[in-house]
Coordinates of C-alpha atoms in Angstrom, one line a residue:
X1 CA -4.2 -5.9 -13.6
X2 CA -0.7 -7.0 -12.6
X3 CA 2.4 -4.7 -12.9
X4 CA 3.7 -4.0 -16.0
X5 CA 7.2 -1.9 -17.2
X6 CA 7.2 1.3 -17.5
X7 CA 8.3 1.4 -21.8
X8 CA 5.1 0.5 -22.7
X9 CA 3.0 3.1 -21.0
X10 CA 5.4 6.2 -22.5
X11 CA 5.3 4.5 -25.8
X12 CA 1.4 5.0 -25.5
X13 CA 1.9 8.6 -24.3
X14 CA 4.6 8.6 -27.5
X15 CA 1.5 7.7 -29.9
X16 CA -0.5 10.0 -27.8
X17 CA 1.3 13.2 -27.5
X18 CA 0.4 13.4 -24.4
X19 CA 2.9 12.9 -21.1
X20 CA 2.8 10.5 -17.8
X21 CA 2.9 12.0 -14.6
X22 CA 5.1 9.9 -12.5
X23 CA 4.6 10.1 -8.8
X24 CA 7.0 9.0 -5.9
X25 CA 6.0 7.9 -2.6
X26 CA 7.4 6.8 0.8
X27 CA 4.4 5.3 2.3
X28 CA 2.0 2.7 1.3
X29 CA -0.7 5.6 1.7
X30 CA 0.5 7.0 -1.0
X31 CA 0.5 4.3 -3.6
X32 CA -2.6 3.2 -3.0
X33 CA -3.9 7.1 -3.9
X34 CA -2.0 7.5 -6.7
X35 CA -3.8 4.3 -8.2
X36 CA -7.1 4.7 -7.2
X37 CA -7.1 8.4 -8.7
X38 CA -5.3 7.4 -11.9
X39 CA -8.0 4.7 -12.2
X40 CA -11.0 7.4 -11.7
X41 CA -9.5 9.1 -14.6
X42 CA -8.5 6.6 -16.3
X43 CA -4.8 7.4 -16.9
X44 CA -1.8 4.4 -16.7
X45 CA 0.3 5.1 -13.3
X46 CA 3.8 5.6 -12.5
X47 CA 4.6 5.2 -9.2
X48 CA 8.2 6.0 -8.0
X49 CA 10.3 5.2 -4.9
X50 CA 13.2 7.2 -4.5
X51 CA 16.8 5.0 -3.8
X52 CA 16.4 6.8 -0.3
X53 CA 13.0 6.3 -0.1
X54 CA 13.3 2.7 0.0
X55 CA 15.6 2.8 2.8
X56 CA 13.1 5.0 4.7
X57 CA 10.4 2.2 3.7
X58 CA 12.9 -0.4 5.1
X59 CA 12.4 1.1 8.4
X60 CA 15.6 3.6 8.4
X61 CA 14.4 7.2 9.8
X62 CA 17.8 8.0 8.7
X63 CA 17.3 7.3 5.8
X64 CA 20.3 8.8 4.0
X65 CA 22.4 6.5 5.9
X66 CA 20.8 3.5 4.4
X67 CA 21.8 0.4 3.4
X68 CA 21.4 -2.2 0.8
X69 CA 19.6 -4.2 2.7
X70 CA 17.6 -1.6 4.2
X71 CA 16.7 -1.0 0.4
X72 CA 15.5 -3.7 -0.9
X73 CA 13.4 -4.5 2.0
X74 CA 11.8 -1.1 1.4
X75 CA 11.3 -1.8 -2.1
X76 CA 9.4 -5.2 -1.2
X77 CA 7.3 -3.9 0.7
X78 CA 6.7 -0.7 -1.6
X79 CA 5.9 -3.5 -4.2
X80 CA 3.7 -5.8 -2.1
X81 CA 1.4 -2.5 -1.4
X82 CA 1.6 -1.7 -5.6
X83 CA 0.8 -5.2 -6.5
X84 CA -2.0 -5.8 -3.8
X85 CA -3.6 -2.4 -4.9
X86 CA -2.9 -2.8 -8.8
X87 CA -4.1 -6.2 -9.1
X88 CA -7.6 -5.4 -9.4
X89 CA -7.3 -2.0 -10.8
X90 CA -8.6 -1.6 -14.4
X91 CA -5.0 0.5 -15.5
X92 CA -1.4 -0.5 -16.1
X93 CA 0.6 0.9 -13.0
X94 CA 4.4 0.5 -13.5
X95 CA 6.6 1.0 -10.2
X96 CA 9.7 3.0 -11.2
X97 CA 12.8 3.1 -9.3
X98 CA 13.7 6.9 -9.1
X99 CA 17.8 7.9 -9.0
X100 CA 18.9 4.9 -8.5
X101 CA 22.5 5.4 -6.6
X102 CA 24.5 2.3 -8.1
X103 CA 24.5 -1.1 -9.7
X104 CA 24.2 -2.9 -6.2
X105 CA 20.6 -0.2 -5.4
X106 CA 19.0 -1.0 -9.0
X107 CA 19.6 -4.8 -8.2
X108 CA 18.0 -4.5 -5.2
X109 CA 14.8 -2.5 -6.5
X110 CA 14.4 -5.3 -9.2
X111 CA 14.7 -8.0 -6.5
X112 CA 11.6 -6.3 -4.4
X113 CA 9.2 -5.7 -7.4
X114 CA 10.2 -2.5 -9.3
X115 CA 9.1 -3.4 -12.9
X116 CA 11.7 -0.3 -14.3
X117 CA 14.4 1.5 -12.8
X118 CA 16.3 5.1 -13.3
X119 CA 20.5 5.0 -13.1
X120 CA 21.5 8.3 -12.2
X121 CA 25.4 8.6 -13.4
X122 CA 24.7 12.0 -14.6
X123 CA 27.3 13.8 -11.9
X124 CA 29.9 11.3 -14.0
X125 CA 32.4 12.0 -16.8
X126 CA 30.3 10.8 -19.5
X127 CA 32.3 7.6 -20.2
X128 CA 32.0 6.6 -16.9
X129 CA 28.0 8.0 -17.0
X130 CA 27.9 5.7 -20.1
X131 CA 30.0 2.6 -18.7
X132 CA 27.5 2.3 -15.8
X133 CA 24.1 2.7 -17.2
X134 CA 25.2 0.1 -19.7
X135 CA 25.6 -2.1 -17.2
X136 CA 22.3 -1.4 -15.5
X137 CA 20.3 -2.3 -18.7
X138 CA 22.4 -5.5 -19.5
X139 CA 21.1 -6.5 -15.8
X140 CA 17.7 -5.3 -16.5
X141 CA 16.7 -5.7 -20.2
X142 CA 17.1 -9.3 -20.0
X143 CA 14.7 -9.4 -16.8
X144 CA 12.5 -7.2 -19.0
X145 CA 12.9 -4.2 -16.5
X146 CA 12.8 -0.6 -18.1
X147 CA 15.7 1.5 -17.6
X148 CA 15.7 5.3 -17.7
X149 CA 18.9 7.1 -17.8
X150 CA 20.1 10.6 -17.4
X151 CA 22.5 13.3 -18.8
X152 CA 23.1 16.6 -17.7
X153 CA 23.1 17.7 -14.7
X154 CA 19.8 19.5 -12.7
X155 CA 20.1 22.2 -10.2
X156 CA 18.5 21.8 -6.6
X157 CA 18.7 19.2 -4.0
X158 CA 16.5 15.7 -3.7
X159 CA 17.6 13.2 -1.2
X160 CA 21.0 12.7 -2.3
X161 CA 20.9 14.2 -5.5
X162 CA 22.4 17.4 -5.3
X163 CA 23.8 20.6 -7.3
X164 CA 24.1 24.3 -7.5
X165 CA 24.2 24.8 -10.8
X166 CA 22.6 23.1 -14.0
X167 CA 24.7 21.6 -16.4
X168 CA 22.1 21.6 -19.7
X169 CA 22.0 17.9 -21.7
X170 CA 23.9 18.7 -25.3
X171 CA 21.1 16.8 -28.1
X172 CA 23.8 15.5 -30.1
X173 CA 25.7 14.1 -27.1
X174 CA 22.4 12.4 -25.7
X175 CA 22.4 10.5 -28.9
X176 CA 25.3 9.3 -28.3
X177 CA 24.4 8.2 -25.2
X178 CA 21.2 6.1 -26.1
X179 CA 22.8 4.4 -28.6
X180 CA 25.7 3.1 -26.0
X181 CA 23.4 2.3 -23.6
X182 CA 20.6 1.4 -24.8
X183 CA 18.4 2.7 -22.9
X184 CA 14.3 3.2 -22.7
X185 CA 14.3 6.5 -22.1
X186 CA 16.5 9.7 -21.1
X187 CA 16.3 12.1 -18.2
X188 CA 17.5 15.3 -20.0
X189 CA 18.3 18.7 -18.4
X190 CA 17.0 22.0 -19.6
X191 CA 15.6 24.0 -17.2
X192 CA 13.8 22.0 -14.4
X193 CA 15.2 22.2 -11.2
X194 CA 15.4 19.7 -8.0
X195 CA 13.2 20.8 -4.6
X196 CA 10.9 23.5 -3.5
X197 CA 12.9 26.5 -4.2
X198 CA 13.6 26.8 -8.1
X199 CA 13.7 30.6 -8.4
X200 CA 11.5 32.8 -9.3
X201 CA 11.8 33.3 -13.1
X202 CA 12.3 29.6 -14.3
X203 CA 12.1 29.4 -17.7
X204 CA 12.9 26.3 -19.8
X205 CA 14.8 25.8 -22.5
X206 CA 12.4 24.2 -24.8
X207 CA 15.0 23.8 -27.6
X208 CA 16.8 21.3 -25.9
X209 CA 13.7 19.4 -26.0
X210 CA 13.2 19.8 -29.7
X211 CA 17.0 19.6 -30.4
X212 CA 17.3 16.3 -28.4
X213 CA 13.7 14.7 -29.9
X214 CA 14.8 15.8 -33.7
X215 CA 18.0 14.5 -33.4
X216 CA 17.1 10.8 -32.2
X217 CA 14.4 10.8 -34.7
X218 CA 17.0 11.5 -37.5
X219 CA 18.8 8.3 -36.2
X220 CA 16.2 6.0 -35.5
X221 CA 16.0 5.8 -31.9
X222 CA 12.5 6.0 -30.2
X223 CA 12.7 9.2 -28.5
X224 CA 11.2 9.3 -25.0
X225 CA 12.6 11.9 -22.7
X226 CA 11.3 12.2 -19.1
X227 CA 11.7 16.1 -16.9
X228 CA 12.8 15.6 -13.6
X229 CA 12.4 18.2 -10.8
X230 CA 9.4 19.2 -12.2
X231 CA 6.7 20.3 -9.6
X232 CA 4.9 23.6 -9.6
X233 CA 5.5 24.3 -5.8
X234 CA 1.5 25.5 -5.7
X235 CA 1.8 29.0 -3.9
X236 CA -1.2 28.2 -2.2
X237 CA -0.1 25.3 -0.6
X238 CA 3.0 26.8 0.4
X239 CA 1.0 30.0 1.8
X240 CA -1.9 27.9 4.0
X241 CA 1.5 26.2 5.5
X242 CA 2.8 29.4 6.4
X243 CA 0.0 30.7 8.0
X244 CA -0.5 27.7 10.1
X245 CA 3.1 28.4 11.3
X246 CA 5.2 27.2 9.1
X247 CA 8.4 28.7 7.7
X248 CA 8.9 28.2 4.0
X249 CA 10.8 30.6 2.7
X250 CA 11.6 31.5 -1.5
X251 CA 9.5 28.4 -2.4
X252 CA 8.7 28.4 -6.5
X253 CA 8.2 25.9 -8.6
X254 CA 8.2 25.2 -12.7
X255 CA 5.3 27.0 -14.1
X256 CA 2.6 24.3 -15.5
X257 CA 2.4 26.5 -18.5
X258 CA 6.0 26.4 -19.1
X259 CA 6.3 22.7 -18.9
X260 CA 3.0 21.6 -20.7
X261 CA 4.4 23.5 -23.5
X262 CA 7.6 20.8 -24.0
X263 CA 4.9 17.9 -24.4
X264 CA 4.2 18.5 -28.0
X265 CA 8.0 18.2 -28.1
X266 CA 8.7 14.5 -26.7
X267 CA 9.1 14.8 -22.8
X268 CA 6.6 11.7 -21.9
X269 CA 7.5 11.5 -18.2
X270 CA 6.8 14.1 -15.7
X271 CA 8.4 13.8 -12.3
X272 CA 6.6 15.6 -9.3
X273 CA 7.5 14.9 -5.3
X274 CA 8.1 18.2 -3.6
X275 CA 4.3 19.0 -5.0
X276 CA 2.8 15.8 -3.0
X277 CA 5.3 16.8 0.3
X278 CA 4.0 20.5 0.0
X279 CA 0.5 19.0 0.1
X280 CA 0.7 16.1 2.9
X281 CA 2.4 18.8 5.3
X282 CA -0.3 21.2 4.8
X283 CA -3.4 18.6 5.8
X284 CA -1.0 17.3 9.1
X285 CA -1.2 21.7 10.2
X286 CA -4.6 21.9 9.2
X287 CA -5.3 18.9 11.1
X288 CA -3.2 19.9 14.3
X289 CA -4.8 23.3 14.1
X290 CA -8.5 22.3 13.5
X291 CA -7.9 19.7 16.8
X292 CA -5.5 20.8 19.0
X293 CA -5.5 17.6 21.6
X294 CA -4.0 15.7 18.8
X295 CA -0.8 17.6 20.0
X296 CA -1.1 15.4 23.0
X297 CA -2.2 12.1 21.7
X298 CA 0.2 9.4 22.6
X299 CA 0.5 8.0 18.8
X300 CA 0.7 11.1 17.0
X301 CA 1.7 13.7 19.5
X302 CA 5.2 12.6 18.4
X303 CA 4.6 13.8 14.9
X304 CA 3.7 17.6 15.9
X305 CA 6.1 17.9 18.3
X306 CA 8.7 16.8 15.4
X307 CA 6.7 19.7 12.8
X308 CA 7.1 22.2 15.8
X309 CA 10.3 21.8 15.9
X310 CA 11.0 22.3 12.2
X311 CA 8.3 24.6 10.7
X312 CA 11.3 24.9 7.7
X313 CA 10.8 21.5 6.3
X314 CA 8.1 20.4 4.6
X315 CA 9.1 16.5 3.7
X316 CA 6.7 14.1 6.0
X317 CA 9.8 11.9 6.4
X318 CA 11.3 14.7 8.8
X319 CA 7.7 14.0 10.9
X320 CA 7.0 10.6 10.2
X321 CA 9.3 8.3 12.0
X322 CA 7.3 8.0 15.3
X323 CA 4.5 6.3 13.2
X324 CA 6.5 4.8 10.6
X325 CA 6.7 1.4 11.4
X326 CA 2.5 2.0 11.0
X327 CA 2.8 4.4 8.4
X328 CA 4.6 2.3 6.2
X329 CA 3.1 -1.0 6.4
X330 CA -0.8 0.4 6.3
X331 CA -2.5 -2.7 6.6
X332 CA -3.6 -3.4 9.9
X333 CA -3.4 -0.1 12.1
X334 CA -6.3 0.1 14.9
X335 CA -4.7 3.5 16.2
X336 CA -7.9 6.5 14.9
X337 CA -5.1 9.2 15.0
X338 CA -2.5 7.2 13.2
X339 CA -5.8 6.5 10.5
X340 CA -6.4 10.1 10.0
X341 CA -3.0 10.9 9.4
X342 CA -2.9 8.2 6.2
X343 CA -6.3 9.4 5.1
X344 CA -4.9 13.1 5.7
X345 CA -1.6 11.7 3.1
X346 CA -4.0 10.2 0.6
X347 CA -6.3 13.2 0.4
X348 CA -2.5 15.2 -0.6
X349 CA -1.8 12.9 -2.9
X350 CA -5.2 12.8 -4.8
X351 CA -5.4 16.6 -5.2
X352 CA -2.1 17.0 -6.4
X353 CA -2.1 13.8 -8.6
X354 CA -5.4 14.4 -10.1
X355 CA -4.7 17.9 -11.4
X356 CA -1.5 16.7 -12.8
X357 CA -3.2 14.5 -14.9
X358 CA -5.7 16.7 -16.2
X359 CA -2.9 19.1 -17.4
X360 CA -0.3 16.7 -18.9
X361 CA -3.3 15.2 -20.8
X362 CA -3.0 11.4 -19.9
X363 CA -6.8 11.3 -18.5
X364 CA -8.8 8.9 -20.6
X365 CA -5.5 7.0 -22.3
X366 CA -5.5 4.1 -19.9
X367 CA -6.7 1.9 -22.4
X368 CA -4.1 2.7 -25.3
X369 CA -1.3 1.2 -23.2
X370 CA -0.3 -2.0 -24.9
X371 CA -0.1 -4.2 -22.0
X372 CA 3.1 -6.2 -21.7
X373 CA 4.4 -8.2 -18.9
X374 CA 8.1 -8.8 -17.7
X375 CA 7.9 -11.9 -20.0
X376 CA 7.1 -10.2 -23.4
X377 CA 9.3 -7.3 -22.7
X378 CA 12.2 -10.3 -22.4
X379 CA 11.5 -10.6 -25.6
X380 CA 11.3 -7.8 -27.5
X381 CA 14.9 -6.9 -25.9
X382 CA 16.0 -9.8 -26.7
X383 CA 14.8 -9.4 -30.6
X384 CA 16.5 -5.8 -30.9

């Protein structure tokens, strides 16, 4: 089926009591997992490109130097690969801009094909937080694009998202805040933490969750909160890449436990990247190990040379740009290697996907998502 926005599918999880994983992706490989193993379980799927990760689909290796333009050609051609893949697919698949930057980034998302994008103004005074994510949805809503907002501010580092410290969302305050804005849903801080290395006793504040719910409930507003930096870090993962010489060091993650526990109390999105990068890095050692004359190989020699060299990282972007014009596009490669590397990226994707969607309890709900297209959601903004 087409596309859809991403409000439906969390109002479904809303009825459900149940909560979306949402999964980005920088290559094409990787959308076209995340569908087909949402659609073997029959969960909705939220696919997410990063604001940087469109630039790196654009074509920019250096990515964090990218442009506008370099953006939304990366989101068009993220979009192409969702829409090609999701048009027969028996699920609603939204494509989610993640951290959108600025006005100028969210415009050009919308122009390539996201159905619902995120405006991150939460480093902001809150006016100013409140000023531009207003802005955002009067662009979007009347397009019938979802818009997810944030307050608070999350610890870690993602792309150009970045903080020491956590600055936990205040519930009374992020009422405030949907009511200005008007937003679909809220990014809320309590606890979750941006990148591979979240410490090792993470514990979140789960009363910030039931404050925040409770309190937009009392008002009226449809409360749908989303967690970011929420991936487990899976210590095997992160031990198999160690021992295939890589150097990881103090990686942990957010305890599934700890986070299937805030469901019951209104978090309907789940964010998860590092998870998927842990996983893709892993299958390229293995791979390198099992056949070492891949290390040679004209096409993907390139790409060990560049893990080699950095046995610290574990985001395929830091490996990928020899292949990526390849990599990216997907559709016509002839190169073997360059084949089993994006078979190698889907296989990541499907393990770690497909486990998170046992766990946040979306398998089997595919079919409860009311399916409305950019058109209809015109319209029910406009009736608000």
């Amino acid at each position: 089926m087409p596309i859809m926005p991403m409000r439906p599918i969390l109002d479904a999880a809303a009825r459900g009591g149940y909560a979306q994983g949402a999964f980005n992706v920088n290559t094409v490989a990787q959308a076209k997992a995340i569908i087909e193993v949402h659609e073997m379980f029959r969960s909705a799927a939220i696919i997410q490109g990063a604001d940087l990760a469109n630039a790196f689909m654009g074509g920019r290796g250096d990515f964090a130097k990218g442009t506008v333009e370099d953006k939304r050609l990366g989101a068009k051609r993220i979009a192409d690969a969702v829409y090609r893949y999701a048009k027969d697919a028996e699920i609603p698949v939204a494509l989610h801009l993640d951290h959108g930057k600025d006005v100028d980034s969210v415009k050009a998302a919308i122009d390539g094909g996201y159905t619902s994008v995120m405006i991150d103004g939460s480093s902001m005074p809150f006016h100013d937080n409140v000023e531009l994510t207003r802005e955002v949805v009067k662009y979007a809503h009347p397009l019938g694009v979802t818009v997810e907002g944030e307050l608070g501010v999350l610890a870690g580092v993602e792309d150009h998202v970045s903080a020491e410290k956590s600055n936990y969302t205040d519930p009374t305050v992020a009422c405030e805040f949907m009511e200005k804005t008007g937003v679909d849903c809220l990014a809320i801080s309590y606890g979750t933490q941006h990148g591979a290395v979240k410490g090792p006793d993470v514990k979140l504040r789960k009363e910030i969750a039931i404050a925040t719910t409770e309190n937009l409930r009392y008002r009226g507003i449809t409360a749908l909160l989303v967690s970011h930096g929420s991936s487990s870090v899976p210590r095997y993962v992160v031990n198999r890449i160690n021992a295939l010489g890589g150097a990881i060091k103090d990686a942990s993650g957010i305890p599934i436990d700890e986070l299937t526990a805030v469901i019951p109390h209104g978090i309907r999105k789940i964010n998860v990247d590092t998870d998927i990068r842990l996983a893709v890095t892993r299958n390229f050692r293995e791979y390198f190990t099992k056949y070492p004359e891949k290390k040679k190989s004209p096409s993907v020699g390139p790409v060990w040379e560049l893990m080699d060299k950095n046995p610290d990282k574990f985001d395929p972007r830091v490996f990928l740009p020899p292949v990526m014009n390849q990599m990216i596009v997907e559709f016509d490669i002839k190169d073997g290697d360059i084949l089993d590397l994006v078979d190698l990226v889907k296989k990541g994707v499907r393990e770690v996907v497909g486990t998170l969607i046992i766990q946040f309890g979306s398998f089997g709900h595919a079919d409860d998502v009311e399916i409305k297209t950019l058109a209809q959601m015109r319209e029910f903004y406009k009736n608000q």
